[in-house]
Tab-separated table of C-alpha atoms and ligand atoms in Angstrom:
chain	number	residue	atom	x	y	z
A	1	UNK	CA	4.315	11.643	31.616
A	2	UNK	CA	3.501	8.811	29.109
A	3	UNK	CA	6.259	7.235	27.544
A	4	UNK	CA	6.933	6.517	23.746
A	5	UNK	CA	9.305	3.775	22.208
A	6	UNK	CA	10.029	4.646	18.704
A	7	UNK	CA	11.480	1.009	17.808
A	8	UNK	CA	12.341	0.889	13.928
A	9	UNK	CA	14.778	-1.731	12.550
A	10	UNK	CA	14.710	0.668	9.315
A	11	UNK	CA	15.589	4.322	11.284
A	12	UNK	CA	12.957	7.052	9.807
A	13	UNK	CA	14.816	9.696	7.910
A	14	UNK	CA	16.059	12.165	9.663
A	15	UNK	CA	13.437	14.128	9.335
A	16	UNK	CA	11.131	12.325	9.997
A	17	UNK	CA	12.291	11.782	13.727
A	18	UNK	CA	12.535	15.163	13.943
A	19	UNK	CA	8.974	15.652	13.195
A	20	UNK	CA	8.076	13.073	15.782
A	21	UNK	CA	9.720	14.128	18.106
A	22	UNK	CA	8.380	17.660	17.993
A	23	UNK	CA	5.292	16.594	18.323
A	24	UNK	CA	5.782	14.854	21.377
A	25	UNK	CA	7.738	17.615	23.181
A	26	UNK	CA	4.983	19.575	22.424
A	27	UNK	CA	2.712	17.313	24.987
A	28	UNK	CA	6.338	17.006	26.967
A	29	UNK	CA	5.953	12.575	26.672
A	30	UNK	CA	8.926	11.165	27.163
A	31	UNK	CA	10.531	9.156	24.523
A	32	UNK	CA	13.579	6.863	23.462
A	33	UNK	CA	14.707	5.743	20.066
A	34	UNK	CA	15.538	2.381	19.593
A	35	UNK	CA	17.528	2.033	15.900
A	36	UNK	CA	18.658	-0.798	13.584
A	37	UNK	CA	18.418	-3.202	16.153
A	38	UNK	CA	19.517	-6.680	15.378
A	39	UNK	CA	18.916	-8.711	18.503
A	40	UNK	CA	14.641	-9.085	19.082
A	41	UNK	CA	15.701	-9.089	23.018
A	42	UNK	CA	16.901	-5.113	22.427
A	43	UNK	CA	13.226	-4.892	21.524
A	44	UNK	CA	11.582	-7.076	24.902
A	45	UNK	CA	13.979	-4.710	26.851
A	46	UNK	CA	12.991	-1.564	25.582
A	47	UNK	CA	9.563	-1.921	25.627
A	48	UNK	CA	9.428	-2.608	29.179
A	49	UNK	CA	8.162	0.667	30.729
A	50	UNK	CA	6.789	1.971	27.542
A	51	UNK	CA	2.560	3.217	27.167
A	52	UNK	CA	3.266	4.011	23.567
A	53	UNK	CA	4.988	2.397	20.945
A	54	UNK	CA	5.467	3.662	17.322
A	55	UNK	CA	6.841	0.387	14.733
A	56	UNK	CA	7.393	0.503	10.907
A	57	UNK	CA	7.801	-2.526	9.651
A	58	UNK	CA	9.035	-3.870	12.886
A	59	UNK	CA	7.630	-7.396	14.223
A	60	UNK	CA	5.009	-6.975	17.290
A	61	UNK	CA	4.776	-10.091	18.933
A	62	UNK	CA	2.967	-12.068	21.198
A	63	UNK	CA	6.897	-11.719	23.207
A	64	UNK	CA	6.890	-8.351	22.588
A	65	UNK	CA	2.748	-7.638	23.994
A	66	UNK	CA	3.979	-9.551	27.121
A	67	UNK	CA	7.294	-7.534	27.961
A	68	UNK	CA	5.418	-4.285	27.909
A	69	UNK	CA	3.483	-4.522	30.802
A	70	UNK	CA	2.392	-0.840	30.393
A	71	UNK	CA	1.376	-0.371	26.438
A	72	UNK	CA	-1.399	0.873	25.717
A	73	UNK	CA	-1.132	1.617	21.868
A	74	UNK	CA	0.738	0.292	18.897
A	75	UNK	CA	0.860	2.353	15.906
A	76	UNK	CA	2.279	1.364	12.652
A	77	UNK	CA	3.602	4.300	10.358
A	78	UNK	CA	2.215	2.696	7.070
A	79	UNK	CA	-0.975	1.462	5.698
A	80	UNK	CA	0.051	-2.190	5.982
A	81	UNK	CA	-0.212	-3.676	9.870
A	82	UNK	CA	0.209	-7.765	9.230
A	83	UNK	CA	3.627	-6.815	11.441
A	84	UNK	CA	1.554	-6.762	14.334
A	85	UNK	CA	-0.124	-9.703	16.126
A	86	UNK	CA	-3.766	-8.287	16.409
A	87	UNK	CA	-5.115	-10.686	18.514
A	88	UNK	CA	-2.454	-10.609	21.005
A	89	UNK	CA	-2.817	-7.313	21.162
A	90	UNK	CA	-6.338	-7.238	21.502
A	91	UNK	CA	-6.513	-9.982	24.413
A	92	UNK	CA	-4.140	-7.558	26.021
A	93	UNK	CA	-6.593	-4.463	25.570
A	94	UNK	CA	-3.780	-2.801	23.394
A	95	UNK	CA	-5.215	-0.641	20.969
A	96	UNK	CA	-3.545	-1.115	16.709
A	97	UNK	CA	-3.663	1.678	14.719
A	98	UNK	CA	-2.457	2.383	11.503
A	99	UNK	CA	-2.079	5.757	9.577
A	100	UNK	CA	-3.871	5.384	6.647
A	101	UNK	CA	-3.440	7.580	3.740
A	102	UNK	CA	0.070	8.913	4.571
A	103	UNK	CA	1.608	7.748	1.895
A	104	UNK	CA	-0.709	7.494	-0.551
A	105	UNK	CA	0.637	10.232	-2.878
A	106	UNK	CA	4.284	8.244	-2.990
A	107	UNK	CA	2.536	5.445	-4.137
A	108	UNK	CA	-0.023	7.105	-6.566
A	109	UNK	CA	3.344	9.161	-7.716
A	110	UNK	CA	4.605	6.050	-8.436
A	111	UNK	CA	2.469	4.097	-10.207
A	112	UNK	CA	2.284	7.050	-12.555
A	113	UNK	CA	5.619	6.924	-13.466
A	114	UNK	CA	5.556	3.426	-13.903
A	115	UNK	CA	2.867	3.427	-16.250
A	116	UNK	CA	5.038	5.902	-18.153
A	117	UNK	CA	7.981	3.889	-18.164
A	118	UNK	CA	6.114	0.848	-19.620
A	119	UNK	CA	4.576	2.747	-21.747
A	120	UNK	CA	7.621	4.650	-23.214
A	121	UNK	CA	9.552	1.067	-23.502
A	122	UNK	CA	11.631	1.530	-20.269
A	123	UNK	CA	13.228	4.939	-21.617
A	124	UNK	CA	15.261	2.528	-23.653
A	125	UNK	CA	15.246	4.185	-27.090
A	126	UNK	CA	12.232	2.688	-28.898
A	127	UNK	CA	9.534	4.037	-29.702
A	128	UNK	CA	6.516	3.777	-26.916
A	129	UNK	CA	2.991	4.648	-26.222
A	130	UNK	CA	1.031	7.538	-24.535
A	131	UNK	CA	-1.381	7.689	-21.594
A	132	UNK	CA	-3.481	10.333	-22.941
A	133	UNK	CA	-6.605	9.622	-24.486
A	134	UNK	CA	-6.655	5.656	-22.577
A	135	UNK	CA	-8.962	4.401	-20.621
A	136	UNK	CA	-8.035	3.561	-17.090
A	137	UNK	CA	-9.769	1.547	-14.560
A	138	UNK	CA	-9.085	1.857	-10.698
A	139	UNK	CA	-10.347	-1.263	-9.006
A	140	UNK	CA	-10.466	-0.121	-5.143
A	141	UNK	CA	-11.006	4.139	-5.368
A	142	UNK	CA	-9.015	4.554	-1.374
A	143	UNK	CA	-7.166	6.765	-0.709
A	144	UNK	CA	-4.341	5.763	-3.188
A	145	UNK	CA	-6.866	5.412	-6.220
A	146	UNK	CA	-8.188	8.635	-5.839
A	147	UNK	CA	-5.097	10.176	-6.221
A	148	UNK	CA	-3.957	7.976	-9.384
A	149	UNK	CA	-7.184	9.180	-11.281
A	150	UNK	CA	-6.563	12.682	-10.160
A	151	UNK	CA	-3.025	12.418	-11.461
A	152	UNK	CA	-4.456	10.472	-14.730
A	153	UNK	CA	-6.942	13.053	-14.944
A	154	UNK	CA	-4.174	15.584	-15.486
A	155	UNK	CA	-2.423	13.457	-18.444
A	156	UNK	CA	-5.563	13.085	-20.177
A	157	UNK	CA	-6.230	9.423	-19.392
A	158	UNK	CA	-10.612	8.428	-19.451
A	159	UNK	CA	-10.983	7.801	-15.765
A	160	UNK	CA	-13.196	4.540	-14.323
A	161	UNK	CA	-13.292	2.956	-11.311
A	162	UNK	CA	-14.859	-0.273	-9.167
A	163	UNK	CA	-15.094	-0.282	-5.823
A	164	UNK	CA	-18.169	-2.378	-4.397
A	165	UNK	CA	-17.580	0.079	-0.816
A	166	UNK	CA	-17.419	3.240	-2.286
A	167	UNK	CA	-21.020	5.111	-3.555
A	168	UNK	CA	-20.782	5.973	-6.949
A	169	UNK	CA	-21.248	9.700	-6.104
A	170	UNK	CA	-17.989	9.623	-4.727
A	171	UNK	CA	-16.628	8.480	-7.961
A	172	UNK	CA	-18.422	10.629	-9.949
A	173	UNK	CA	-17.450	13.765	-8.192
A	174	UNK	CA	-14.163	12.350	-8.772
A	175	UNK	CA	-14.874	12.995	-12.599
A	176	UNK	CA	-14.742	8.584	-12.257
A	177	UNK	CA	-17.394	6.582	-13.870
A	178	UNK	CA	-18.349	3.906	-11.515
A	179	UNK	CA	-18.410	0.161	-12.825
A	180	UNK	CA	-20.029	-2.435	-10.884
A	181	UNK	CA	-19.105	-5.512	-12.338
A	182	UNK	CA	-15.797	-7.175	-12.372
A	183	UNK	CA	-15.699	-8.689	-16.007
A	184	UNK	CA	-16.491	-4.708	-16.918
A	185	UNK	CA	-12.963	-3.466	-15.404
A	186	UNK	CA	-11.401	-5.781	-17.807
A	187	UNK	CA	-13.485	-5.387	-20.785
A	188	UNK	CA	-13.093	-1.516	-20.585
A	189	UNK	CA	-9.261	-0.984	-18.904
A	190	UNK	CA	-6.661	-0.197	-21.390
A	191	UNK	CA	-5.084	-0.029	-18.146
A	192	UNK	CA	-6.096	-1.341	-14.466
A	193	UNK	CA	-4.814	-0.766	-11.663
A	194	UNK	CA	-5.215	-2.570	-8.636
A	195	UNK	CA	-5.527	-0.545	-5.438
A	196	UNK	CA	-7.644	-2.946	-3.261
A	197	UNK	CA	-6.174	-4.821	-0.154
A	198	UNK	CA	-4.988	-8.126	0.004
A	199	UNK	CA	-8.071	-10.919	1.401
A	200	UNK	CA	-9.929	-13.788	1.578
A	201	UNK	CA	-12.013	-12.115	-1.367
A	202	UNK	CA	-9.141	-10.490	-3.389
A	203	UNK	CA	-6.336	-12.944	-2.952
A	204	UNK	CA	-5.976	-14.828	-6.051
A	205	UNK	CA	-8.771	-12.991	-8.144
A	206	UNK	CA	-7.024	-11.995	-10.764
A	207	UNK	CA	-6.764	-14.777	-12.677
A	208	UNK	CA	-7.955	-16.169	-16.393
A	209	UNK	CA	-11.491	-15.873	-15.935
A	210	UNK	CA	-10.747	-12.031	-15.857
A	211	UNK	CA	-7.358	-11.914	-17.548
A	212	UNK	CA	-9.128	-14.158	-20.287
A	213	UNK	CA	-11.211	-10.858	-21.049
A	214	UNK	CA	-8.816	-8.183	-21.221
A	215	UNK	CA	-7.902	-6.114	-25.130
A	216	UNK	CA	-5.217	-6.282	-27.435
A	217	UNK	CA	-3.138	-3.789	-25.792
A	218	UNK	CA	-3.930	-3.307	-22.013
A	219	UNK	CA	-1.351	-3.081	-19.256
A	220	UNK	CA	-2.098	-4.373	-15.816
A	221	UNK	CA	-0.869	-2.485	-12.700
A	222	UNK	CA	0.111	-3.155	-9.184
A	223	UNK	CA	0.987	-0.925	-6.035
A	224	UNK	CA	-0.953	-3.241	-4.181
A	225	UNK	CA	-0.069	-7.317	-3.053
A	226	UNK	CA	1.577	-9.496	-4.893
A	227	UNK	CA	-1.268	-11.972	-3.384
A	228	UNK	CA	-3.734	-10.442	-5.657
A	229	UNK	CA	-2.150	-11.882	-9.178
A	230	UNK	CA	-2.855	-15.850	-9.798
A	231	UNK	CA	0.955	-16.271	-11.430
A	232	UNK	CA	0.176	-19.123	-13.200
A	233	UNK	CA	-2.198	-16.937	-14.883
A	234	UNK	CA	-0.994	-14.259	-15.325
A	235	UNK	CA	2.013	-15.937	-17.391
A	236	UNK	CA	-0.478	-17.639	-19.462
A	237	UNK	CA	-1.678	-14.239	-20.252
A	238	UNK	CA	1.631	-13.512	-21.452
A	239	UNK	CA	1.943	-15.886	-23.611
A	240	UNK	CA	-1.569	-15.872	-25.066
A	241	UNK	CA	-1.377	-12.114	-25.302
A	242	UNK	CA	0.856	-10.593	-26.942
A	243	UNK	CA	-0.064	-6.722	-26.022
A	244	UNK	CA	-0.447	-8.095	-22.304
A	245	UNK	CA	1.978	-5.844	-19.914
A	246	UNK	CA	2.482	-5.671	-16.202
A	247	UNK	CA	4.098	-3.179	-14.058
A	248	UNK	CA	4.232	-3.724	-10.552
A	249	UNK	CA	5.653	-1.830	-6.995
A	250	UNK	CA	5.266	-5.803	-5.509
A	251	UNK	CA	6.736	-8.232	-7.861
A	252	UNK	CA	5.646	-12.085	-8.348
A	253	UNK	CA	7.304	-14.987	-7.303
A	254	UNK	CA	7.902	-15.857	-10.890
A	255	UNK	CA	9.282	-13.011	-12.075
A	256	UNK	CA	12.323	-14.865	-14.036
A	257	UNK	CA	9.729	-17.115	-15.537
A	258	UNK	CA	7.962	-13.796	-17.021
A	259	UNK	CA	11.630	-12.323	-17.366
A	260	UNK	CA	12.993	-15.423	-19.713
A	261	UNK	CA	10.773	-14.692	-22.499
A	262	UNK	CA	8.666	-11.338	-21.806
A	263	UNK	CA	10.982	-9.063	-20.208
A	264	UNK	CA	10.136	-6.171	-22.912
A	265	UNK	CA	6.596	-6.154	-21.101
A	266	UNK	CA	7.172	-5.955	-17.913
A	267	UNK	CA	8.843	-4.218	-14.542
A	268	UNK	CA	8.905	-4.128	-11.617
A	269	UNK	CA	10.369	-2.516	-8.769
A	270	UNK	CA	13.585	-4.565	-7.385
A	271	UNK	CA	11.440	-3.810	-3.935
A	272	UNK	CA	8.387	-2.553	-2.830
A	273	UNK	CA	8.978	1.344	-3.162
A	274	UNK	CA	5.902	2.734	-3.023
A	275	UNK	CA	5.907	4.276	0.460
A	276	UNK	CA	9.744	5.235	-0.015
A	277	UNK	CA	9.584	8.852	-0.211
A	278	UNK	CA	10.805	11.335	2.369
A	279	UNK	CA	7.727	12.924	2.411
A	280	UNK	CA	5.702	9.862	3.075
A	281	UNK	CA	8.084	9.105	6.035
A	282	UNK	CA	7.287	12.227	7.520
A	283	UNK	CA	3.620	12.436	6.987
A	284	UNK	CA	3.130	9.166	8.596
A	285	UNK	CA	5.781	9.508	11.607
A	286	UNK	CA	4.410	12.535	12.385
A	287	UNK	CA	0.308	10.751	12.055
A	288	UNK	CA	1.921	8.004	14.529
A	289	UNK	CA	2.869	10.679	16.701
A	290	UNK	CA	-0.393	12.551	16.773
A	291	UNK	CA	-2.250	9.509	16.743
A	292	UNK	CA	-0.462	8.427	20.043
A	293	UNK	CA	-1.426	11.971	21.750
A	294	UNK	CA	-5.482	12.006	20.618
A	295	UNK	CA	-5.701	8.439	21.718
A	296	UNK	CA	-4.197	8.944	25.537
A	297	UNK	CA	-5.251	12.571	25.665
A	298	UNK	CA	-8.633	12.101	24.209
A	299	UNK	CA	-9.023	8.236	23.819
A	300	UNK	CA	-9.538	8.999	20.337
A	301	UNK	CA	-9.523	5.474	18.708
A	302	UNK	CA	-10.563	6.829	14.591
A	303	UNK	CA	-7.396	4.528	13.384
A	304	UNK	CA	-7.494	1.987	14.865
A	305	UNK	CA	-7.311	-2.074	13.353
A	306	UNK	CA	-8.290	-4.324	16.011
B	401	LIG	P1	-7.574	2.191	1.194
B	401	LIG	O1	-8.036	1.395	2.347
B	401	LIG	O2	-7.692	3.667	1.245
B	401	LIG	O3	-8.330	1.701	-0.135
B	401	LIG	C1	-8.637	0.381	-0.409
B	401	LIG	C2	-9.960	0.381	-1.148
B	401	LIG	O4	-10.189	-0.940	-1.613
B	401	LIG	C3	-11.156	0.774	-0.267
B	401	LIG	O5	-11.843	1.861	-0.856
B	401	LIG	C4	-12.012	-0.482	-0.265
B	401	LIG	O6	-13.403	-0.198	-0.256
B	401	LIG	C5	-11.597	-1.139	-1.557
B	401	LIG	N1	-11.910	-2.558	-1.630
B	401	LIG	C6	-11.924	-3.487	-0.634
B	401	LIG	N2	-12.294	-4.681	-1.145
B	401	LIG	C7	-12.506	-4.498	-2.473
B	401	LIG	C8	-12.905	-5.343	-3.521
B	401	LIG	N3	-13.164	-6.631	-3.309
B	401	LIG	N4	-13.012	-4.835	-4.746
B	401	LIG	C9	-12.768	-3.529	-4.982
B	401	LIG	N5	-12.392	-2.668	-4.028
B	401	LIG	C10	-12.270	-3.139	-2.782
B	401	LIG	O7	-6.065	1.738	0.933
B	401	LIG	P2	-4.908	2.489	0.155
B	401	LIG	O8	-4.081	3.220	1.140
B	401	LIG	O9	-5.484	3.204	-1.011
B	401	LIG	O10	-4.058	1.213	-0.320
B	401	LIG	C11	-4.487	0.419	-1.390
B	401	LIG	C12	-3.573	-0.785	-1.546
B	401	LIG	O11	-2.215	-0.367	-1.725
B	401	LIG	C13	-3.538	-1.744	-0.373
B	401	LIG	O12	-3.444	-3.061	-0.876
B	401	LIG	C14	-2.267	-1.418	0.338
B	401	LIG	O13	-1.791	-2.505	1.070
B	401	LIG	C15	-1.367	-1.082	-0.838
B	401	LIG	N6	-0.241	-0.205	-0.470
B	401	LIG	C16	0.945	-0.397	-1.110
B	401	LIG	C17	2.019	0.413	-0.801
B	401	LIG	C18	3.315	0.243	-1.512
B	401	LIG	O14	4.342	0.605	-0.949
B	401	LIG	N7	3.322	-0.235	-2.731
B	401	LIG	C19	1.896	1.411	0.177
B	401	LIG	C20	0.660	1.600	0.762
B	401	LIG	C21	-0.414	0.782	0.448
C-alpha cells in the first residue's frame, strides 16, 4: 500500500487531519503524521520510505528530495508552492502539485472585511465610508477575484476587472466589465485589488507611473505579495495623496515608515491571514489528500507545478 507523510511544522486543525485521514483509509494508504517538528533531520528521517508526501508551509529541499528514495508526489495544501524546490524535484521525476482554489473564499472573505474596516475608520468611532455604489477593480479575476466581485456584487459595489489571461466573457458573465489596459484599473478603481501572483512581470509594478494616476479617494488592496507594491512608491503616494489608503493581508517592509505619519490610512494584518480559516484548512487537506489518490491511482497530474 502507498505510503503518505503528512509533515507540517504548523499541525492542520484538528479537523482537518481528520478529513485527511479519512480519505486515505478510504483507499487503505498507509500514513504517519509528523507534527511541529523542530529538528529538519526529523523530516530526512521520516521521509525515508514515504511515495507521498503532503507539506504546508514546510521546506522541501534538495536534502529532503534525496532522503526519500521512494516519493513520487509532493503536494502543498495552499496556493503558494515557493516552499518546494521545483527543480529538484523535477530532476528527480517527483511530481509538485498545489491545490489551487481551496482557500480562496478565506481570502476573498477577508479582503471584504478589510475593505470595510478601512472604510469604516478601523471601527474606531469616526465617521467612515461605504462600499456601495464604488467602483472596484480586480486586477487578476482567479479564483480569489471571482469571489471578491461576487461578494462586492452583493454590497452594491460597480464591479471591473483586468486580467490579460482571462476572456472577457468570463468576466462579463461574472456581471465584471473587462479592462484591458493597466493605466485604466487606476483611472477607474475607487478601489483595486490586487489578486495576481507574484513575477518577473508583476513584481514591482505597482509603482508611480500607475499610483501617479489613481483619484482623490481610492483605496488600494492586497491579499496577494507584498512583492507586487514598489514601497518607495507607494509612500510617496501617501504623502502626495491625501485620500490614498492601503489595506493589506501581506504587509510592506516599511510599514512603520507608512505607520509614523499615515497610520489613519492604513492596515494591515500583523500576518498573512488570508488562508487562516478552519474551513480553508480542511478544503485543502482534504484536496492534498485526493490529489495524492487520482495521481497514483489514476496518474492524474491536473495540479500539478513543475
Ligand atoms: P489564481 O491563479 O486563481 O489567479 C491569479 C490570476 O492572476 C489568474 O487569473 C491569472 O491569469 C492572473 N494574472 C497573471 N498575471 C497577471 C497579470 N500580469 N495581470 C493581471 N492578471 C494576471 O490565484 P488565486 O488563488 O486567485 O490567488 C491570487 C493571489 O493571491 C496570488 O498572488 C496568491 O499567491 C495570493 N494568495 C494569498 C493568500 C493569502 O493568504 N493572503 C492565500 C492564497 C493566495
Amino acid at each position: 500500500m502507498p505510503k503518505v507523510l503528512i509533515a507540517t511544522e504548523k499541525p492542520f486543525a484538528a479537523a482537518a487531519a481528520a478529513k485527511i485521514k479519512a480519505e486515505l483509509e478510504a483507499v487503505n494508504y498507509e500514513y504517519t503524521f509528523l507534527e511541529s517538528y523542530t529538528d529538519p533531520a526529523d523530516l530526512l528521517a521520516a521521509v525515508a520510505d514515504v511515495d507521498a508526501m503532503i507539506v504546508r508551509s514546510d521546506k522541501v529541499t534538495e536534502a529532503v528530495l534525496d532522503a526519500a528514495k521512494n516519493l513520487k508526489i509532493v503536494a502543498r495544501a495552499g496556493a503558494g508552492f515557493d516552499n518546494v524546490d521545483l527543480k529538484a524535484a523535477s530532476a528527480r521525476n517527483v511530481v509538485v502539485m498545489n491545490t489551487p482554489g481551496q482557500n480562496a473564499n478565506a481570502v476573498a472573505e477577508l479582503t471584504i472585511g478589510m475593505m470595510i474596516y478601512l472604510a469604516r475608520a478601523k471601527f474606531g468611532g469616526k465617521s467612515g465610508t461605504e462600499l456601495a455604489g464604488k467602483k472596484l477593480v480586480l486586477f487578476g479575476f482567479g479564483y480569489i477575484a471571482r469571489l471578491v466581485g461576487r461578494m462586492a456584487k452583493g454590497i452594491g459595489m460597480e464591479l471591473y476587472a483586468y486580467d490579460p489571461y482571462i476572456a472577457n466573457e468570463v468576466m462579463t458573465k461574472e456581471g465584471v466589465k473587462p479592462l484591458s489596459k493597466v493605466a485604466d484599473i487606476f483611472k477607474t478603481g475607487d478601489y483595486v485589488s490586487l489578486h495576481m501572483p507574484a513575477n518577473d512581470e508583476t513584481s514591482r509594478s505597482i509603482n508611480w507611473d500607475v499610483l501617479s494616476l489613481v483619484g482623490d479617494d481610492f483605496t488600494l488592496v492586497n491579499t496577494a505579495r507584498k512583492e507586487l507594491i514598489n514601497e518607495d512608491d507607494m509612500l510617496k503616494a501617501f504623502a502626495e495623496k491625501k485620500g490614498f489608503r492601503y489595506v493589506s493581508d501581506v504587509a510592506p517592509d516599511n510599514l512603520d515608515a507608512i505607520n509614523a505619519d499615515y497610520a489613519d490610512r492604513i492596515y494591515c494584518t500583523p500576518r498573512k491571514m488570508g488562508a487562516q480559516t478552519l474551513e480553508a484548512n480542511v478544503n485543502a487537506g482534504g484536496a492534498a489528500a485526493r490529489q495524492i489518490i487520482g495521481f497514483i491511482e489514476k496518474g492524474d497530474k491536473t495540479f500539478k507545478v513543475n
